PDB file of C-alpha atoms in Angstrom:
ATOM      1  CA  GLN A   1      -0.997  26.680  -4.188  1.00  0.00           C
ATOM      2  CA  ASN A   2      -4.599  26.297  -3.010  1.00  0.00           C
ATOM      3  CA  ALA A   3      -4.915  23.044  -1.053  1.00  0.00           C
ATOM      4  CA  PHE A   4      -8.673  23.376  -0.485  1.00  0.00           C
ATOM      5  CA  PRO A   5      -9.884  21.573  -3.662  1.00  0.00           C
ATOM      6  CA  TYR A   6      -7.770  18.519  -2.874  1.00  0.00           C
ATOM      7  CA  LEU A   7      -8.585  18.458   0.835  1.00  0.00           C
ATOM      8  CA  GLU A   8     -12.318  18.936   0.262  1.00  0.00           C
ATOM      9  CA  VAL A   9     -12.505  16.170  -2.337  1.00  0.00           C
ATOM     10  CA  ARG A  10     -10.363  13.803  -0.255  1.00  0.00           C
ATOM     11  CA  ARG A  11     -11.874  14.640   3.153  1.00  0.00           C
ATOM     12  CA  PRO A  12     -13.878  11.369   3.515  1.00  0.00           C
ATOM     13  CA  PHE A  13     -10.909   9.296   2.378  1.00  0.00           C
ATOM     14  CA  ILE A  14      -8.496  11.032   4.778  1.00  0.00           C
ATOM     15  CA  LEU A  15     -10.787  10.602   7.778  1.00  0.00           C
ATOM     16  CA  GLY A  16     -11.784   7.092   6.725  1.00  0.00           C
ATOM     17  CA  THR A  17      -8.114   6.107   6.656  1.00  0.00           C
ATOM     18  CA  ARG A  18      -7.639   7.409  10.195  1.00  0.00           C
ATOM     19  CA  ASN A  19     -10.783   5.627  11.403  1.00  0.00           C
ATOM     20  CA  HIS A  20      -9.808   2.311   9.755  1.00  0.00           C
ATOM     21  CA  GLN A  21     -12.942   2.410   7.621  1.00  0.00           C
ATOM     22  CA  TRP A  22     -11.136   0.083   5.225  1.00  0.00           C
ATOM     23  CA  LYS A  23      -9.147  -2.867   6.526  1.00  0.00           C
ATOM     24  CA  ALA A  24      -5.890  -4.406   5.423  1.00  0.00           C
ATOM     25  CA  THR A  25      -6.464  -7.661   3.532  1.00  0.00           C
ATOM     26  CA  ILE A  26      -4.800 -11.057   3.701  1.00  0.00           C
ATOM     27  CA  GLY A  27      -2.415  -9.842   1.007  1.00  0.00           C
ATOM     28  CA  HIS A  28      -1.315  -6.980   3.246  1.00  0.00           C
ATOM     29  CA  ARG A  29      -0.977  -9.333   6.202  1.00  0.00           C
ATOM     30  CA  PHE A  30       1.247 -11.713   4.243  1.00  0.00           C
ATOM     31  CA  ALA A  31       3.864  -8.976   3.901  1.00  0.00           C
ATOM     32  CA  GLU A  32       3.568  -8.252   7.607  1.00  0.00           C
ATOM     33  CA  LEU A  33       3.945 -11.918   8.553  1.00  0.00           C
ATOM     34  CA  LEU A  34       6.870 -12.317   6.187  1.00  0.00           C
ATOM     35  CA  HIS A  35       8.715  -9.693   8.187  1.00  0.00           C
ATOM     36  CA  THR A  36       7.643 -10.690  11.692  1.00  0.00           C
ATOM     37  CA  LYS A  37       8.118 -14.433  11.104  1.00  0.00           C
ATOM     38  CA  THR A  38      11.297 -14.480   9.047  1.00  0.00           C
ATOM     39  CA  GLY A  39      12.849 -11.011   8.992  1.00  0.00           C
ATOM     40  CA  LYS A  40      13.440 -11.533   5.275  1.00  0.00           C
ATOM     41  CA  LEU A  41      11.367  -8.617   3.960  1.00  0.00           C
ATOM     42  CA  THR A  42      13.907  -6.348   2.293  1.00  0.00           C
ATOM     43  CA  ARG A  43      11.374  -3.714   1.253  1.00  0.00           C
ATOM     44  CA  LEU A  44       7.726  -3.355   0.361  1.00  0.00           C
ATOM     45  CA  TYR A  45       7.054  -1.168  -2.674  1.00  0.00           C
ATOM     46  CA  THR A  46       3.400  -0.209  -3.049  1.00  0.00           C
ATOM     47  CA  GLN A  47       1.622   1.851  -5.690  1.00  0.00           C
ATOM     48  CA  ASN A  48      -1.518   2.040  -3.557  1.00  0.00           C
ATOM     49  CA  ILE A  49      -2.148   5.353  -1.816  1.00  0.00           C
ATOM     50  CA  ASP A  50      -4.636   4.021   0.765  1.00  0.00           C
ATOM     51  CA  GLY A  51      -2.206   4.037   3.694  1.00  0.00           C
ATOM     52  CA  LEU A  52      -3.229   0.568   4.877  1.00  0.00           C
ATOM     53  CA  TYR A  53       0.325  -0.612   5.450  1.00  0.00           C
ATOM     54  CA  GLU A  54       1.311   2.379   7.611  1.00  0.00           C
ATOM     55  CA  GLN A  55      -1.931   2.692   9.501  1.00  0.00           C
ATOM     56  CA  GLN A  56      -2.751  -0.974  10.167  1.00  0.00           C
ATOM     57  CA  CYS A  57       0.217  -3.277   9.580  1.00  0.00           C
ATOM     58  CA  ASP A  58       2.145  -2.377  12.717  1.00  0.00           C
ATOM     59  CA  GLY A  59       4.489  -5.325  12.287  1.00  0.00           C
ATOM     60  CA  ILE A  60       6.145  -3.708   9.271  1.00  0.00           C
ATOM     61  CA  PRO A  61       8.624  -0.981  10.228  1.00  0.00           C
ATOM     62  CA  LYS A  62       7.863   2.295   8.455  1.00  0.00           C
ATOM     63  CA  GLU A  63      11.307   2.323   6.878  1.00  0.00           C
ATOM     64  CA  LYS A  64      10.471  -0.968   5.123  1.00  0.00           C
ATOM     65  CA  ILE A  65       7.582   0.658   3.205  1.00  0.00           C
ATOM     66  CA  VAL A  66       8.142   2.671   0.043  1.00  0.00           C
ATOM     67  CA  ASN A  67       5.010   4.447  -1.153  1.00  0.00           C
ATOM     68  CA  VAL A  68       5.838   4.842  -4.817  1.00  0.00           C
ATOM     69  CA  HIS A  69       2.953   7.237  -5.458  1.00  0.00           C
ATOM     70  CA  GLY A  70       2.757   8.636  -1.946  1.00  0.00           C
ATOM     71  CA  THR A  71       0.103   7.790   0.612  1.00  0.00           C
ATOM     72  CA  ILE A  72      -3.048   9.211   2.109  1.00  0.00           C
ATOM     73  CA  GLY A  73      -1.765   7.994   5.501  1.00  0.00           C
ATOM     74  CA  ARG A  74       0.955  10.629   5.885  1.00  0.00           C
ATOM     75  CA  ALA A  75       0.802  14.404   5.593  1.00  0.00           C
ATOM     76  CA  SER A  76       3.490  16.922   4.763  1.00  0.00           C
ATOM     77  CA  CYS A  77       3.961  20.474   3.550  1.00  0.00           C
ATOM     78  CA  GLU A  78       4.231  20.896  -0.211  1.00  0.00           C
ATOM     79  CA  SER A  79       6.309  24.030   0.320  1.00  0.00           C
ATOM     80  CA  CYS A  80       9.038  22.917   2.733  1.00  0.00           C
ATOM     81  CA  GLY A  81       8.541  19.150   3.032  1.00  0.00           C
ATOM     82  CA  ALA A  82       8.022  19.101   6.806  1.00  0.00           C
ATOM     83  CA  GLU A  83       5.779  16.281   8.001  1.00  0.00           C
ATOM     84  CA  MET A  84       2.735  16.796  10.208  1.00  0.00           C
ATOM     85  CA  ASP A  85       1.586  14.117  12.628  1.00  0.00           C
ATOM     86  CA  PHE A  86      -1.193  12.272  10.818  1.00  0.00           C
ATOM     87  CA  ASP A  87      -3.624  12.336  13.749  1.00  0.00           C
ATOM     88  CA  VAL A  88      -3.057  16.070  14.206  1.00  0.00           C
ATOM     89  CA  PHE A  89      -3.584  16.589  10.483  1.00  0.00           C
ATOM     90  CA  CYS A  90      -6.824  14.586  10.540  1.00  0.00           C
ATOM     91  CA  GLU A  91      -8.141  16.658  13.434  1.00  0.00           C
ATOM     92  CA  LYS A  92      -7.524  19.794  11.406  1.00  0.00           C
ATOM     93  CA  VAL A  93      -9.244  18.260   8.378  1.00  0.00           C
ATOM     94  CA  GLU A  94     -12.217  17.104  10.423  1.00  0.00           C
ATOM     95  CA  HIS A  95     -12.799  20.480  12.054  1.00  0.00           C
ATOM     96  CA  GLY A  96     -11.449  22.836   9.413  1.00  0.00           C
ATOM     97  CA  ILE A  97     -12.340  21.438   5.992  1.00  0.00           C
ATOM     98  CA  LYS A  98     -15.911  21.586   4.722  1.00  0.00           C
ATOM     99  CA  ASP A  99     -17.759  18.489   3.569  1.00  0.00           C
ATOM    100  CA  ILE A 100     -18.716  19.027  -0.079  1.00  0.00           C
ATOM    101  CA  TYR A 101     -20.612  15.722  -0.033  1.00  0.00           C
ATOM    102  CA  LYS A 102     -22.930  16.876   2.794  1.00  0.00           C
ATOM    103  CA  GLN A 103     -22.477  13.639   4.741  1.00  0.00           C
ATOM    104  CA  ASP A 104     -20.965  14.986   7.970  1.00  0.00           C
ATOM    105  CA  PRO A 105     -23.255  17.364   9.887  1.00  0.00           C
ATOM    106  CA  ARG A 106     -20.352  18.327  12.169  1.00  0.00           C
ATOM    107  CA  ALA A 107     -18.218  19.647   9.337  1.00  0.00           C
ATOM    108  CA  PRO A 108     -17.695  23.429   9.081  1.00  0.00           C
ATOM    109  CA  ASP A 109     -19.555  25.453   6.474  1.00  0.00           C
ATOM    110  CA  GLU A 110     -16.323  26.868   5.081  1.00  0.00           C
ATOM    111  CA  SER A 111     -12.776  25.561   4.939  1.00  0.00           C
ATOM    112  CA  THR A 112      -9.939  27.175   6.846  1.00  0.00           C
ATOM    113  CA  PRO A 113      -6.237  26.838   5.947  1.00  0.00           C
ATOM    114  CA  ILE A 114      -4.125  24.061   7.441  1.00  0.00           C
ATOM    115  CA  THR A 115      -0.795  25.750   7.961  1.00  0.00           C
ATOM    116  CA  CYS A 116       2.607  24.110   8.227  1.00  0.00           C
ATOM    117  CA  GLU A 117       4.065  24.101  11.721  1.00  0.00           C
ATOM    118  CA  SER A 118       7.536  24.741  10.246  1.00  0.00           C
ATOM    119  CA  CYS A 119       7.140  27.347   7.496  1.00  0.00           C
ATOM    120  CA  GLY A 120       3.583  28.609   8.016  1.00  0.00           C
ATOM    121  CA  ALA A 121       2.458  27.910   4.456  1.00  0.00           C
ATOM    122  CA  ALA A 122      -1.101  26.672   3.926  1.00  0.00           C
ATOM    123  CA  THR A 123       0.081  23.800   1.742  1.00  0.00           C
ATOM    124  CA  VAL A 124      -0.195  20.758   4.023  1.00  0.00           C
ATOM    125  CA  LYS A 125      -1.784  17.720   2.353  1.00  0.00           C
ATOM    126  CA  PRO A 126      -1.390  13.935   2.206  1.00  0.00           C
ATOM    127  CA  THR A 127       1.816  12.882   0.485  1.00  0.00           C
ATOM    128  CA  THR A 128       0.005  11.416  -2.535  1.00  0.00           C
ATOM    129  CA  VAL A 129       1.731  12.261  -5.821  1.00  0.00           C
ATOM    130  CA  LEU A 130      -0.435  14.443  -8.024  1.00  0.00           C
ATOM    131  CA  PHE A 131      -0.484  14.085 -11.814  1.00  0.00           C
ATOM    132  CA  GLY A 132       2.588  15.638 -13.344  1.00  0.00           C
ATOM    133  CA  SER A 133       4.555  15.646 -10.092  1.00  0.00           C
ATOM    134  CA  ASN A 134       7.796  13.802  -9.453  1.00  0.00           C
ATOM    135  CA  LEU A 135       7.841  10.523  -7.559  1.00  0.00           C
ATOM    136  CA  PRO A 136       9.333  10.595  -4.058  1.00  0.00           C
ATOM    137  CA  ARG A 137      13.137  10.661  -4.047  1.00  0.00           C
ATOM    138  CA  GLU A 138      13.003   7.704  -1.655  1.00  0.00           C
ATOM    139  CA  PHE A 139      11.789   5.432  -4.454  1.00  0.00           C
ATOM    140  CA  PHE A 140      14.850   6.050  -6.615  1.00  0.00           C
ATOM    141  CA  GLU A 141      17.228   5.788  -3.663  1.00  0.00           C
ATOM    142  CA  ARG A 142      15.749   2.555  -2.361  1.00  0.00           C
ATOM    143  CA  VAL A 143      15.684   0.700  -5.688  1.00  0.00           C
ATOM    144  CA  GLN A 144      19.403   1.352  -6.111  1.00  0.00           C
ATOM    145  CA  GLU A 145      20.016   0.091  -2.596  1.00  0.00           C
ATOM    146  CA  ASP A 146      17.642  -2.896  -2.587  1.00  0.00           C
ATOM    147  CA  LEU A 147      17.342  -4.447  -6.015  1.00  0.00           C
ATOM    148  CA  PRO A 148      20.924  -5.673  -6.562  1.00  0.00           C
ATOM    149  CA  LYS A 149      20.637  -8.007  -3.545  1.00  0.00           C
ATOM    150  CA  VAL A 150      17.059  -9.284  -3.999  1.00  0.00           C
ATOM    151  CA  ASP A 151      16.800 -13.062  -4.476  1.00  0.00           C
ATOM    152  CA  LEU A 152      12.983 -13.319  -4.468  1.00  0.00           C
ATOM    153  CA  LEU A 153      10.543 -10.716  -5.795  1.00  0.00           C
ATOM    154  CA  PHE A 154       6.763 -10.875  -5.347  1.00  0.00           C
ATOM    155  CA  ILE A 155       4.810  -8.885  -7.939  1.00  0.00           C
ATOM    156  CA  ALA A 156       1.203  -8.750  -6.792  1.00  0.00           C
ATOM    157  CA  GLY A 157      -1.962  -7.112  -8.063  1.00  0.00           C
ATOM    158  CA  THR A 158      -0.400  -4.729 -10.573  1.00  0.00           C
ATOM    159  CA  SER A 159      -0.733  -4.383 -14.324  1.00  0.00           C
ATOM    160  CA  LEU A 160       2.953  -3.432 -14.604  1.00  0.00           C
ATOM    161  CA  VAL A 161       2.144  -0.699 -17.107  1.00  0.00           C
ATOM    162  CA  VAL A 162       2.926   2.338 -14.943  1.00  0.00           C
ATOM    163  CA  SER A 163       6.470   3.632 -15.243  1.00  0.00           C
ATOM    164  CA  PRO A 164       8.854   4.010 -13.495  1.00  0.00           C
ATOM    165  CA  ALA A 165       7.268   1.835 -10.795  1.00  0.00           C
ATOM    166  CA  ASN A 166       7.276  -1.150 -13.153  1.00  0.00           C
ATOM    167  CA  SER A 167      11.054  -0.899 -13.478  1.00  0.00           C
ATOM    168  CA  VAL A 168      11.352  -2.881 -10.239  1.00  0.00           C
ATOM    169  CA  ALA A 169      10.233  -5.988 -12.129  1.00  0.00           C
ATOM    170  CA  TYR A 170      13.121  -5.923 -14.604  1.00  0.00           C
ATOM    171  CA  SER A 171      15.839  -4.247 -12.520  1.00  0.00           C
ATOM    172  CA  VAL A 172      16.510  -7.197 -10.204  1.00  0.00           C
ATOM    173  CA  PRO A 173      19.424  -9.569 -10.938  1.00  0.00           C
ATOM    174  CA  LYS A 174      18.926 -12.195 -13.638  1.00  0.00           C
ATOM    175  CA  GLU A 175      19.010 -14.991 -11.067  1.00  0.00           C
ATOM    176  CA  THR A 176      16.242 -13.427  -8.938  1.00  0.00           C
ATOM    177  CA  ILE A 177      13.092 -15.545  -8.757  1.00  0.00           C
ATOM    178  CA  ARG A 178      10.011 -13.512  -9.664  1.00  0.00           C
ATOM    179  CA  VAL A 179       6.572 -14.619  -8.445  1.00  0.00           C
ATOM    180  CA  VAL A 180       3.655 -12.940 -10.192  1.00  0.00           C
ATOM    181  CA  VAL A 181       0.378 -13.007  -8.249  1.00  0.00           C
ATOM    182  CA  ASP A 182      -2.435 -11.861 -10.521  1.00  0.00           C
ATOM    183  CA  ARG A 183      -5.449 -13.028 -12.461  1.00  0.00           C
ATOM    184  CA  ASN A 184      -3.678 -12.223 -15.720  1.00  0.00           C
ATOM    185  CA  PRO A 185      -0.169 -12.840 -17.100  1.00  0.00           C
ATOM    186  CA  VAL A 186       1.115  -9.286 -16.757  1.00  0.00           C
ATOM    187  CA  GLY A 187       4.497  -7.864 -17.707  1.00  0.00           C
ATOM    188  CA  GLN A 188       5.318 -10.012 -20.712  1.00  0.00           C
ATOM    189  CA  GLU A 189       6.587  -6.903 -22.512  1.00  0.00           C
ATOM    190  CA  LEU A 190       8.976  -6.404 -19.581  1.00  0.00           C
ATOM    191  CA  GLY A 191      10.486  -9.854 -20.018  1.00  0.00           C
ATOM    192  CA  ILE A 192       8.446 -11.932 -17.570  1.00  0.00           C
ATOM    193  CA  ASP A 193       8.393 -15.467 -18.936  1.00  0.00           C
ATOM    194  CA  TYR A 194       5.113 -17.402 -18.928  1.00  0.00           C
ATOM    195  CA  SER A 195       6.382 -20.222 -21.128  1.00  0.00           C
ATOM    196  CA  ASN A 196       6.743 -23.871 -20.141  1.00  0.00           C
ATOM    197  CA  ASN A 197      10.525 -23.572 -20.036  1.00  0.00           C
ATOM    198  CA  PRO A 198      11.564 -25.594 -16.947  1.00  0.00           C
ATOM    199  CA  LYS A 199      14.654 -23.392 -16.506  1.00  0.00           C
ATOM    200  CA  LYS A 200      12.777 -20.097 -16.355  1.00  0.00           C
ATOM    201  CA  ARG A 201      13.001 -18.062 -13.186  1.00  0.00           C
ATOM    202  CA  ASP A 202       9.432 -16.726 -13.253  1.00  0.00           C
ATOM    203  CA  PHE A 203       6.509 -18.372 -11.479  1.00  0.00           C
ATOM    204  CA  PHE A 204       2.883 -17.431 -12.210  1.00  0.00           C
ATOM    205  CA  ALA A 205       0.544 -17.797  -9.226  1.00  0.00           C
ATOM    206  CA  ARG A 206      -2.681 -17.134 -11.086  1.00  0.00           C
ATOM    207  CA  GLY A 207      -5.653 -15.986  -9.031  1.00  0.00           C
ATOM    208  CA  ASN A 208      -7.053 -13.497  -6.568  1.00  0.00           C
ATOM    209  CA  CYS A 209      -4.303 -12.025  -4.383  1.00  0.00           C
ATOM    210  CA  ASP A 210      -6.036 -12.857  -1.107  1.00  0.00           C
ATOM    211  CA  GLU A 211      -6.647 -16.456  -2.155  1.00  0.00           C
ATOM    212  CA  VAL A 212      -3.093 -17.000  -3.379  1.00  0.00           C
ATOM    213  CA  PHE A 213      -1.471 -15.434  -0.324  1.00  0.00           C
ATOM    214  CA  LEU A 214      -3.782 -17.319   2.023  1.00  0.00           C
ATOM    215  CA  ASP A 215      -2.667 -20.581   0.409  1.00  0.00           C
ATOM    216  CA  LEU A 216       0.940 -19.540   0.896  1.00  0.00           C
ATOM    217  CA  ILE A 217       0.327 -18.476   4.496  1.00  0.00           C
ATOM    218  CA  ASP A 218      -1.294 -21.852   5.132  1.00  0.00           C
ATOM    219  CA  GLU A 219       1.655 -23.724   3.581  1.00  0.00           C
ATOM    220  CA  LEU A 220       3.991 -21.775   5.820  1.00  0.00           C
ATOM    221  CA  GLY A 221       1.940 -22.629   8.920  1.00  0.00           C
ATOM    222  CA  TRP A 222       0.996 -19.037   9.702  1.00  0.00           C
ATOM    223  CA  THR A 223      -2.790 -19.254   9.358  1.00  0.00           C
ATOM    224  CA  ASP A 224      -3.378 -18.998  13.116  1.00  0.00           C
ATOM    225  CA  ASP A 225      -1.578 -15.661  13.111  1.00  0.00           C
ATOM    226  CA  LEU A 226      -4.319 -14.071  10.996  1.00  0.00           C
ATOM    227  CA  LYS A 227      -6.834 -12.226  13.201  1.00  0.00           C
ATOM    228  CA  GLU A 228     -10.375 -12.164  11.849  1.00  0.00           C
ATOM    229  CA  GLU A 229     -11.226  -8.922  13.644  1.00  0.00           C
ATOM    230  CA  LEU A 230      -8.494  -7.123  11.705  1.00  0.00           C
ATOM    231  CA  LEU A 231      -9.598  -8.302   8.265  1.00  0.00           C
ATOM    232  CA  PRO A 232     -12.326  -7.097   5.891  1.00  0.00           C
ATOM    233  CA  GLU A 233     -15.391  -9.293   5.484  1.00  0.00           C
ATOM    234  CA  ALA A 234     -14.301 -10.886   2.195  1.00  0.00           C
ATOM    235  CA  SER A 235     -10.947 -11.894   3.708  1.00  0.00           C
ATOM    236  CA  VAL A 236     -12.668 -13.284   6.803  1.00  0.00           C
ATOM    237  CA  GLU A 237     -14.865 -15.511   4.649  1.00  0.00           C
ATOM    238  CA  LEU A 238     -11.823 -16.874   2.826  1.00  0.00           C
ATOM    239  CA  LEU A 239     -10.089 -17.527   6.118  1.00  0.00           C
ATOM    240  CA  LYS A 240     -13.108 -19.329   7.574  1.00  0.00           C
ATOM    241  CA  THR A 241     -13.305 -21.534   4.501  1.00  0.00           C
ATOM    242  CA  LYS A 242      -9.612 -22.362   4.796  1.00  0.00           C
ATOM    243  CA  ARG A 243     -10.075 -23.238   8.461  1.00  0.00           C
ATOM    244  CA  GLY A 244     -13.115 -25.359   7.654  1.00  0.00           C
ATOM    245  CA  VAL A 245     -15.483 -23.085   9.589  1.00  0.00           C
ATOM    246  CA  THR A 246     -19.037 -22.843   8.286  1.00  0.00           C
ATOM    247  CA  LYS A 247     -21.750 -20.387   9.180  1.00  0.00           C
TER     248      LYS A 247
END
C-alpha cells in the first residue's frame, strides 16, 4: 500500500504530537492522578487518536492505556506489525515527507519512503485505525480481562454511538457503578438509566469534562498536583478560578 497520502495529510498532526503542540487537559490528568494517587486505575480505554495519554501523561503506564481506534502517538508497520520508535519515526516524517500545506519551509519537495526496520516494507504509519480496518486485537483481549472485575466505570466525553467501543458501557457487571460525564444524557439506548430511581446504579455528572473532573479532583484533595505549565490555556483558567486566583 502507498503510505504517502496518509503521511502527507497527517504530517502536521504527527509532528505536532511529538512537539506537544496540544496539551493534555484536566480530564486527562484526572486519569493520571487516579493511578498515581490510588493505584485503582484498571484500564483506560480511549477512542481519541491524539496520543496525549502516551506522550504527556507519564504517570500512566503504557500497558494501562488501550487505544480503541489506534493512536497518532505510536508508529508501526502495516505489513509485519513491528513498531518503530516514535521519535525516530517523527524524524523520518519531518525530513522525508513533503508538506502539502506549504507551512514548513524545511520540508522536502518530494516524499521518500519510510521503510520498516524489520521487514523493509514502506508501510510504516501511526497506528490509527483506518475506515474499514479491524480494531486492535488488544481491545478485545482487554475487555474480556478487565470488565468482569470493574466496580466503577467512568464514561466521559463520548456519544456512545460507535460500536464496538460502546460495548464497554453495557458489558460490565450489573452491580458496577457507571458515572457518565457529558453535557448530554448519552447511552440511554444501551441501558444507562437517567431516571429518578434511587436504586439505580448510574450517576449523571452533567457538564464539561474538565469542569466536572476538576470538581472531583478538588473533592479528592488533589488540586495542588495539577501543574499549570502542563495544561492548555482553557484548563489553566478553570484551575485558577478553582484556586481563587484572578488576573
